PDB file of C-alpha atoms in Angstrom:
ATOM      1  CA  MET A 883     -33.027 105.438-103.448  1.00  0.00           C
ATOM      2  CA  ARG A 884     -29.870 104.243-101.717  1.00  0.00           C
ATOM      3  CA  ALA A 885     -29.240 102.729 -98.322  1.00  0.00           C
ATOM      4  CA  ILE A 886     -27.917 105.161 -95.732  1.00  0.00           C
ATOM      5  CA  ALA A 887     -27.375 102.458 -93.093  1.00  0.00           C
ATOM      6  CA  ARG A 888     -27.765  98.778 -92.281  1.00  0.00           C
ATOM      7  CA  VAL A 889     -29.101  97.078 -89.177  1.00  0.00           C
ATOM      8  CA  HIS A 890     -27.048  94.561 -87.210  1.00  0.00           C
ATOM      9  CA  SER A 891     -29.477  92.235 -85.421  1.00  0.00           C
ATOM     10  CA  ASP A 892     -29.596  88.722 -83.984  1.00  0.00           C
ATOM     11  CA  PHE A 893     -31.639  87.310 -86.886  1.00  0.00           C
ATOM     12  CA  PRO A 894     -29.739  85.991 -89.940  1.00  0.00           C
ATOM     13  CA  SER A 895     -33.030  85.240 -91.725  1.00  0.00           C
ATOM     14  CA  LYS A 896     -36.656  86.330 -91.439  1.00  0.00           C
ATOM     15  CA  PHE A 897     -37.810  83.159 -89.610  1.00  0.00           C
ATOM     16  CA  GLY A 898     -38.257  84.107 -85.962  1.00  0.00           C
ATOM     17  CA  VAL A 899     -38.342  87.861 -86.467  1.00  0.00           C
ATOM     18  CA  PRO A 900     -41.336  89.400 -84.614  1.00  0.00           C
ATOM     19  CA  ARG A 901     -44.169  90.282 -86.975  1.00  0.00           C
ATOM     20  CA  GLN A 902     -44.196  93.930 -85.882  1.00  0.00           C
ATOM     21  CA  SER A 903     -41.772  96.267 -84.160  1.00  0.00           C
ATOM     22  CA  GLY A 904     -42.078  96.740 -80.419  1.00  0.00           C
ATOM     23  CA  LEU A 905     -43.562  93.294 -79.688  1.00  0.00           C
ATOM     24  CA  VAL A 906     -40.329  92.117 -78.017  1.00  0.00           C
ATOM     25  CA  GLU A 907     -38.806  95.138 -76.319  1.00  0.00           C
ATOM     26  CA  ASP A 908     -35.807  93.133 -75.064  1.00  0.00           C
ATOM     27  CA  LEU A 909     -34.495  92.633 -78.602  1.00  0.00           C
ATOM     28  CA  THR A 910     -31.451  94.814 -79.203  1.00  0.00           C
ATOM     29  CA  SER A 911     -29.873  95.818 -82.492  1.00  0.00           C
ATOM     30  CA  THR A 912     -27.490  98.403 -83.890  1.00  0.00           C
ATOM     31  CA  LEU A 913     -27.945 100.744 -86.822  1.00  0.00           C
ATOM     32  CA  VAL A 914     -24.629 101.307 -88.596  1.00  0.00           C
ATOM     33  CA  PHE A 915     -24.415 104.090 -91.155  1.00  0.00           C
ATOM     34  CA  GLU A 916     -22.769 103.592 -94.527  1.00  0.00           C
ATOM     35  CA  PRO A 917     -19.348 105.312 -94.676  1.00  0.00           C
ATOM     36  CA  GLU A 918     -20.520 108.341 -96.670  1.00  0.00           C
ATOM     37  CA  PHE A 919     -23.276 109.026 -94.109  1.00  0.00           C
ATOM     38  CA  ARG A 920     -21.153 108.697 -90.955  1.00  0.00           C
ATOM     39  CA  SER A 921     -21.530 112.326 -89.995  1.00  0.00           C
ATOM     40  CA  GLU A 922     -22.107 113.294 -86.383  1.00  0.00           C
ATOM     41  CA  ASP A 923     -23.663 116.518 -87.640  1.00  0.00           C
ATOM     42  CA  ALA A 924     -26.413 114.477 -89.321  1.00  0.00           C
ATOM     43  CA  LEU A 925     -27.394 113.089 -85.888  1.00  0.00           C
ATOM     44  CA  ARG A 926     -27.255 116.340 -83.955  1.00  0.00           C
ATOM     45  CA  GLY A 927     -30.276 116.524 -81.604  1.00  0.00           C
ATOM     46  CA  LEU A 928     -31.377 112.922 -82.153  1.00  0.00           C
ATOM     47  CA  GLU A 929     -30.554 111.913 -78.575  1.00  0.00           C
ATOM     48  CA  GLY A 930     -33.530 113.971 -77.389  1.00  0.00           C
ATOM     49  CA  PHE A 931     -36.013 111.515 -78.936  1.00  0.00           C
ATOM     50  CA  SER A 932     -37.047 108.223 -77.350  1.00  0.00           C
ATOM     51  CA  HIS A 933     -38.284 106.559 -80.552  1.00  0.00           C
ATOM     52  CA  LEU A 934     -37.468 106.618 -84.247  1.00  0.00           C
ATOM     53  CA  TRP A 935     -39.067 105.696 -87.534  1.00  0.00           C
ATOM     54  CA  LEU A 936     -36.952 103.477 -89.763  1.00  0.00           C
ATOM     55  CA  VAL A 937     -37.774 103.346 -93.474  1.00  0.00           C
ATOM     56  CA  TRP A 938     -36.252 100.157 -94.840  1.00  0.00           C
ATOM     57  CA  VAL A 939     -36.283  97.530 -97.586  1.00  0.00           C
ATOM     58  CA  PHE A 940     -37.602  93.954 -97.517  1.00  0.00           C
ATOM     59  CA  HIS A 941     -34.344  92.757 -99.058  1.00  0.00           C
ATOM     60  CA  GLN A 942     -35.005  89.059 -98.339  1.00  0.00           C
ATOM     61  CA  ALA A 943     -38.519  89.050 -99.815  1.00  0.00           C
ATOM     62  CA  ALA A 944     -38.835  86.829-102.860  1.00  0.00           C
ATOM     63  CA  GLN A 945     -38.882  88.831-106.061  1.00  0.00           C
ATOM     64  CA  ARG A 946     -42.093  88.305-107.981  1.00  0.00           C
ATOM     65  CA  ASP A 947     -44.868  90.191-109.696  1.00  0.00           C
ATOM     66  CA  TRP A 948     -47.088  91.942-107.201  1.00  0.00           C
ATOM     67  CA  SER A 949     -50.540  90.661-106.333  1.00  0.00           C
ATOM     68  CA  PRO A 950     -53.482  92.903-105.357  1.00  0.00           C
ATOM     69  CA  THR A 951     -54.327  90.520-102.476  1.00  0.00           C
ATOM     70  CA  VAL A 952     -52.210  88.691 -99.893  1.00  0.00           C
ATOM     71  CA  ARG A 953     -52.797  86.324 -96.965  1.00  0.00           C
ATOM     72  CA  PRO A 954     -52.009  88.177 -93.688  1.00  0.00           C
ATOM     73  CA  PRO A 955     -50.473  86.027 -90.918  1.00  0.00           C
ATOM     74  CA  ARG A 956     -52.874  87.667 -88.440  1.00  0.00           C
ATOM     75  CA  LEU A 957     -55.736  85.874 -90.221  1.00  0.00           C
ATOM     76  CA  GLY A 958     -53.918  82.539 -90.174  1.00  0.00           C
ATOM     77  CA  GLY A 959     -53.079  82.650 -93.849  1.00  0.00           C
ATOM     78  CA  ASN A 960     -56.650  81.588 -94.625  1.00  0.00           C
ATOM     79  CA  ALA A 961     -58.158  84.865 -95.842  1.00  0.00           C
ATOM     80  CA  ARG A 962     -57.116  87.324 -98.493  1.00  0.00           C
ATOM     81  CA  MET A 963     -56.914  91.065 -97.952  1.00  0.00           C
ATOM     82  CA  GLY A 964     -55.849  93.897-100.208  1.00  0.00           C
ATOM     83  CA  VAL A 965     -52.081  94.326-100.210  1.00  0.00           C
ATOM     84  CA  PHE A 966     -52.476  97.989 -99.232  1.00  0.00           C
ATOM     85  CA  ALA A 967     -54.519  96.936 -96.171  1.00  0.00           C
ATOM     86  CA  THR A 968     -51.570  94.861 -94.901  1.00  0.00           C
ATOM     87  CA  ARG A 969     -47.873  95.123 -94.099  1.00  0.00           C
ATOM     88  CA  SER A 970     -46.941  92.180 -96.295  1.00  0.00           C
ATOM     89  CA  PRO A 971     -43.397  92.254 -97.735  1.00  0.00           C
ATOM     90  CA  PHE A 972     -44.788  91.300-101.153  1.00  0.00           C
ATOM     91  CA  ARG A 973     -45.641  94.771-102.427  1.00  0.00           C
ATOM     92  CA  PRO A 974     -45.153  96.755-105.637  1.00  0.00           C
ATOM     93  CA  ASN A 975     -42.272  98.474-103.830  1.00  0.00           C
ATOM     94  CA  PRO A 976     -40.769  96.333-101.017  1.00  0.00           C
ATOM     95  CA  ILE A 977     -40.542  99.203 -98.512  1.00  0.00           C
ATOM     96  CA  ALA A 978     -41.283  98.919 -94.791  1.00  0.00           C
ATOM     97  CA  LEU A 979     -41.725 101.271 -91.837  1.00  0.00           C
ATOM     98  CA  SER A 980     -40.913 100.447 -88.202  1.00  0.00           C
ATOM     99  CA  ALA A 981     -41.120 102.450 -84.981  1.00  0.00           C
ATOM    100  CA  VAL A 982     -38.235 101.502 -82.665  1.00  0.00           C
ATOM    101  CA  ARG A 983     -36.924 102.678 -79.310  1.00  0.00           C
ATOM    102  CA  LEU A 984     -33.672 104.636 -79.401  1.00  0.00           C
ATOM    103  CA  ASP A 985     -31.516 103.113 -76.669  1.00  0.00           C
ATOM    104  CA  GLY A 986     -28.515 105.327 -77.264  1.00  0.00           C
ATOM    105  CA  VAL A 987     -26.300 107.233 -79.696  1.00  0.00           C
ATOM    106  CA  GLU A 988     -22.811 105.800 -79.369  1.00  0.00           C
ATOM    107  CA  ARG A 989     -19.451 106.625 -80.874  1.00  0.00           C
ATOM    108  CA  THR A 990     -17.497 103.535 -81.977  1.00  0.00           C
ATOM    109  CA  GLU A 991     -14.004 103.173 -83.402  1.00  0.00           C
ATOM    110  CA  ALA A 992     -14.965 100.770 -86.182  1.00  0.00           C
ATOM    111  CA  TRP A 993     -18.286 102.232 -87.383  1.00  0.00           C
ATOM    112  CA  GLY A 994     -18.333 105.841 -86.292  1.00  0.00           C
ATOM    113  CA  THR A 995     -21.481 106.957 -84.483  1.00  0.00           C
ATOM    114  CA  VAL A 996     -24.133 104.222 -84.332  1.00  0.00           C
ATOM    115  CA  LEU A 997     -27.677 104.014 -82.997  1.00  0.00           C
ATOM    116  CA  ARG A 998     -28.515 101.403 -80.383  1.00  0.00           C
ATOM    117  CA  LEU A 999     -32.102 100.217 -80.844  1.00  0.00           C
ATOM    118  CA  ARG A1000     -34.682  98.139 -78.991  1.00  0.00           C
ATOM    119  CA  GLY A1001     -37.703  96.289 -80.300  1.00  0.00           C
ATOM    120  CA  ALA A1002     -36.750  96.322 -83.978  1.00  0.00           C
ATOM    121  CA  ASP A1003     -38.275  93.730 -86.327  1.00  0.00           C
ATOM    122  CA  LEU A1004     -35.435  93.676 -88.859  1.00  0.00           C
ATOM    123  CA  VAL A1005     -33.184  90.948 -90.210  1.00  0.00           C
ATOM    124  CA  ASP A1006     -29.416  91.358 -89.896  1.00  0.00           C
ATOM    125  CA  GLY A1007     -28.093  93.404 -92.802  1.00  0.00           C
ATOM    126  CA  THR A1008     -31.403  95.100 -93.617  1.00  0.00           C
ATOM    127  CA  PRO A1009     -30.823  98.235 -95.725  1.00  0.00           C
ATOM    128  CA  VAL A1010     -32.287 101.378 -94.171  1.00  0.00           C
ATOM    129  CA  LEU A1011     -33.333 104.210 -96.478  1.00  0.00           C
ATOM    130  CA  ASP A1012     -34.056 106.855 -93.852  1.00  0.00           C
ATOM    131  CA  VAL A1013     -34.251 107.608 -90.127  1.00  0.00           C
ATOM    132  CA  LYS A1014     -36.836 110.054 -88.798  1.00  0.00           C
ATOM    133  CA  PRO A1015     -37.725 111.075 -85.221  1.00  0.00           C
ATOM    134  CA  TYR A1016     -41.011 109.792 -83.822  1.00  0.00           C
ATOM    135  CA  LEU A1017     -43.200 112.732 -82.778  1.00  0.00           C
ATOM    136  CA  PRO A1018     -45.828 111.731 -80.179  1.00  0.00           C
ATOM    137  CA  TYR A1019     -48.141 114.691 -80.877  1.00  0.00           C
ATOM    138  CA  ALA A1020     -48.257 113.931 -84.610  1.00  0.00           C
ATOM    139  CA  ASP A1021     -47.565 110.209 -84.905  1.00  0.00           C
ATOM    140  CA  CYS A1022     -49.779 108.891 -82.098  1.00  0.00           C
ATOM    141  CA  VAL A1023     -53.511 108.941 -82.872  1.00  0.00           C
ATOM    142  CA  PRO A1024     -55.320 107.586 -79.765  1.00  0.00           C
ATOM    143  CA  ASP A1025     -58.683 107.029 -81.461  1.00  0.00           C
ATOM    144  CA  ALA A1026     -57.309 105.457 -84.663  1.00  0.00           C
ATOM    145  CA  LEU A1027     -58.926 102.245 -85.905  1.00  0.00           C
ATOM    146  CA  GLY A1028     -56.816  99.147 -86.532  1.00  0.00           C
ATOM    147  CA  GLY A1029     -59.070  97.149 -88.828  1.00  0.00           C
ATOM    148  CA  PHE A1030     -58.557  93.387 -88.643  1.00  0.00           C
ATOM    149  CA  ALA A1031     -55.313  93.947 -86.659  1.00  0.00           C
ATOM    150  CA  ALA A1032     -56.759  96.297 -84.059  1.00  0.00           C
ATOM    151  CA  ALA A1033     -54.831  94.837 -81.102  1.00  0.00           C
ATOM    152  CA  PRO A1034     -51.385  93.243 -80.861  1.00  0.00           C
ATOM    153  CA  ALA A1035     -51.325  89.485 -80.731  1.00  0.00           C
ATOM    154  CA  ALA A1036     -50.688  88.464 -77.121  1.00  0.00           C
ATOM    155  CA  PRO A1037     -47.856  86.010 -76.456  1.00  0.00           C
ATOM    156  CA  ALA A1038     -49.496  82.795 -77.521  1.00  0.00           C
ATOM    157  CA  LEU A1039     -47.302  80.095 -76.022  1.00  0.00           C
ATOM    158  CA  ALA A1040     -45.757  78.921 -72.790  1.00  0.00           C
ATOM    159  CA  VAL A1041     -42.047  78.295 -73.351  1.00  0.00           C
ATOM    160  CA  ASP A1042     -40.177  75.303 -71.945  1.00  0.00           C
ATOM    161  CA  ILE A1043     -36.370  75.481 -72.202  1.00  0.00           C
ATOM    162  CA  PRO A1044     -34.244  73.076 -70.162  1.00  0.00           C
ATOM    163  CA  PRO A1045     -31.858  75.113 -67.972  1.00  0.00           C
ATOM    164  CA  ASP A1046     -28.763  73.537 -69.521  1.00  0.00           C
ATOM    165  CA  LEU A1047     -29.878  74.696 -72.978  1.00  0.00           C
ATOM    166  CA  LEU A1048     -30.758  78.205 -71.803  1.00  0.00           C
ATOM    167  CA  GLU A1049     -27.240  78.523 -70.390  1.00  0.00           C
ATOM    168  CA  ARG A1050     -25.903  78.297 -73.950  1.00  0.00           C
ATOM    169  CA  VAL A1051     -27.549  81.631 -74.730  1.00  0.00           C
ATOM    170  CA  PRO A1052     -25.614  84.755 -73.686  1.00  0.00           C
ATOM    171  CA  PRO A1053     -27.245  86.150 -70.513  1.00  0.00           C
ATOM    172  CA  GLU A1054     -28.059  89.482 -72.153  1.00  0.00           C
ATOM    173  CA  ARG A1055     -29.954  87.660 -74.951  1.00  0.00           C
ATOM    174  CA  ARG A1056     -32.084  85.258 -72.882  1.00  0.00           C
ATOM    175  CA  ARG A1057     -35.088  87.493 -72.200  1.00  0.00           C
ATOM    176  CA  ALA A1058     -35.215  88.486 -75.853  1.00  0.00           C
ATOM    177  CA  LEU A1059     -35.154  84.851 -76.997  1.00  0.00           C
ATOM    178  CA  LEU A1060     -37.930  83.924 -74.567  1.00  0.00           C
ATOM    179  CA  GLY A1061     -40.009  86.813 -75.876  1.00  0.00           C
ATOM    180  CA  VAL A1062     -39.493  85.746 -79.491  1.00  0.00           C
ATOM    181  CA  LEU A1063     -40.483  82.157 -78.735  1.00  0.00           C
ATOM    182  CA  ALA A1064     -43.583  83.169 -76.769  1.00  0.00           C
ATOM    183  CA  GLN A1065     -44.817  85.076 -79.823  1.00  0.00           C
ATOM    184  CA  ASP A1066     -44.887  81.753 -81.765  1.00  0.00           C
ATOM    185  CA  PRO A1067     -42.380  82.197 -84.611  1.00  0.00           C
ATOM    186  CA  ARG A1068     -43.940  79.459 -86.753  1.00  0.00           C
ATOM    187  CA  PRO A1069     -45.745  80.416 -89.963  1.00  0.00           C
ATOM    188  CA  ARG A1070     -49.417  80.767 -89.039  1.00  0.00           C
ATOM    189  CA  TYR A1071     -50.483  77.996 -91.393  1.00  0.00           C
ATOM    190  CA  GLN A1072     -48.139  75.369 -89.870  1.00  0.00           C
ATOM    191  CA  LYS A1073     -49.606  73.565 -86.841  1.00  0.00           C
ATOM    192  CA  ASP A1074     -47.985  70.107 -86.984  1.00  0.00           C
ATOM    193  CA  PRO A1075     -47.159  69.162 -83.339  1.00  0.00           C
ATOM    194  CA  ASP A1076     -44.551  66.628 -84.499  1.00  0.00           C
ATOM    195  CA  ARG A1077     -42.588  69.025 -86.663  1.00  0.00           C
ATOM    196  CA  VAL A1078     -39.307  70.412 -85.351  1.00  0.00           C
ATOM    197  CA  TYR A1079     -38.584  73.978 -86.442  1.00  0.00           C
ATOM    198  CA  GLY A1080     -35.302  75.841 -86.329  1.00  0.00           C
ATOM    199  CA  PHE A1081     -34.092  79.409 -86.730  1.00  0.00           C
ATOM    200  CA  GLY A1082     -30.944  81.415 -86.216  1.00  0.00           C
ATOM    201  CA  PHE A1083     -30.599  83.767 -83.260  1.00  0.00           C
ATOM    202  CA  ALA A1084     -27.477  85.535 -81.963  1.00  0.00           C
ATOM    203  CA  GLY A1085     -25.135  83.078 -83.668  1.00  0.00           C
ATOM    204  CA  LEU A1086     -27.098  80.067 -82.423  1.00  0.00           C
ATOM    205  CA  GLU A1087     -29.501  77.593 -84.007  1.00  0.00           C
ATOM    206  CA  VAL A1088     -32.640  77.158 -81.892  1.00  0.00           C
ATOM    207  CA  ARG A1089     -34.740  74.045 -82.562  1.00  0.00           C
ATOM    208  CA  PHE A1090     -38.223  73.625 -81.109  1.00  0.00           C
ATOM    209  CA  SER A1091     -41.650  72.088 -81.500  1.00  0.00           C
ATOM    210  CA  VAL A1092     -45.108  73.204 -80.371  1.00  0.00           C
ATOM    211  CA  ALA A1093     -47.918  71.088 -78.950  1.00  0.00           C
ATOM    212  CA  ASP A1094     -50.946  71.940 -76.790  1.00  0.00           C
ATOM    213  CA  GLY A1095     -49.941  75.583 -76.360  1.00  0.00           C
ATOM    214  CA  VAL A1096     -46.405  74.800 -75.151  1.00  0.00           C
ATOM    215  CA  LEU A1097     -43.265  75.534 -77.155  1.00  0.00           C
ATOM    216  CA  THR A1098     -40.519  73.091 -76.180  1.00  0.00           C
ATOM    217  CA  VAL A1099     -36.918  73.838 -77.096  1.00  0.00           C
ATOM    218  CA  TRP A1100     -35.047  70.650 -77.991  1.00  0.00           C
ATOM    219  CA  GLU A1101     -31.660  71.968 -78.985  1.00  0.00           C
ATOM    220  CA  ILE A1102     -29.599  75.153 -78.972  1.00  0.00           C
ATOM    221  CA  MET A1103     -26.316  74.886 -80.811  1.00  0.00           C
ATOM    222  CA  GLU A1104     -23.810  77.097 -82.551  1.00  0.00           C
ATOM    223  CA  ASP A1105     -25.103  78.127 -85.947  1.00  0.00           C
ATOM    224  CA  LEU A1106     -22.617  76.834 -88.489  1.00  0.00           C
TER     225      LEU A1106
END
């Protein structure tokens, strides 16, 4: 397998990335093809689809021997499930699958034709192995069962950002940041109300704490 493209997103590391695609629709990213795959013919007809499947690699997952069970975040990290019943990055083959909205097919001078995406759950630089169109009649199964993750986790937190800090975020990124914070980006097993967390987003470092169901942002600064 070889990467055909890489994703450019606002997340330099996996902390803060939504736990599934589509949870924060306001997140934007760009799929840039590797030079040998920058063929407009390869994308002919793609603009007629609203959503895509991305097949990609958990390139930031720690390398280790695989385990038959893992601790899913959905269960608070307190229960073990079979690795093949989860979407954990710690798998025999670190391959992932995400459904994303296609926001546009755009010709650029620097990168050739790129794909503008919404709702992706990928770290900046993620290698993509394949792009496939999402087919509603085949890929959507209305009566499918979702096991222990049958419904998406609702935004869990109220978000408090002082206006002067929010102004440091580019206007076109503010709704996306608020959506990411409302989803509670902390690891599920960390609940210390006095702990200050931080993660990179759109070239910024966002620092926050959580207490009594409210996420309070304390600082937003340039990420050095």
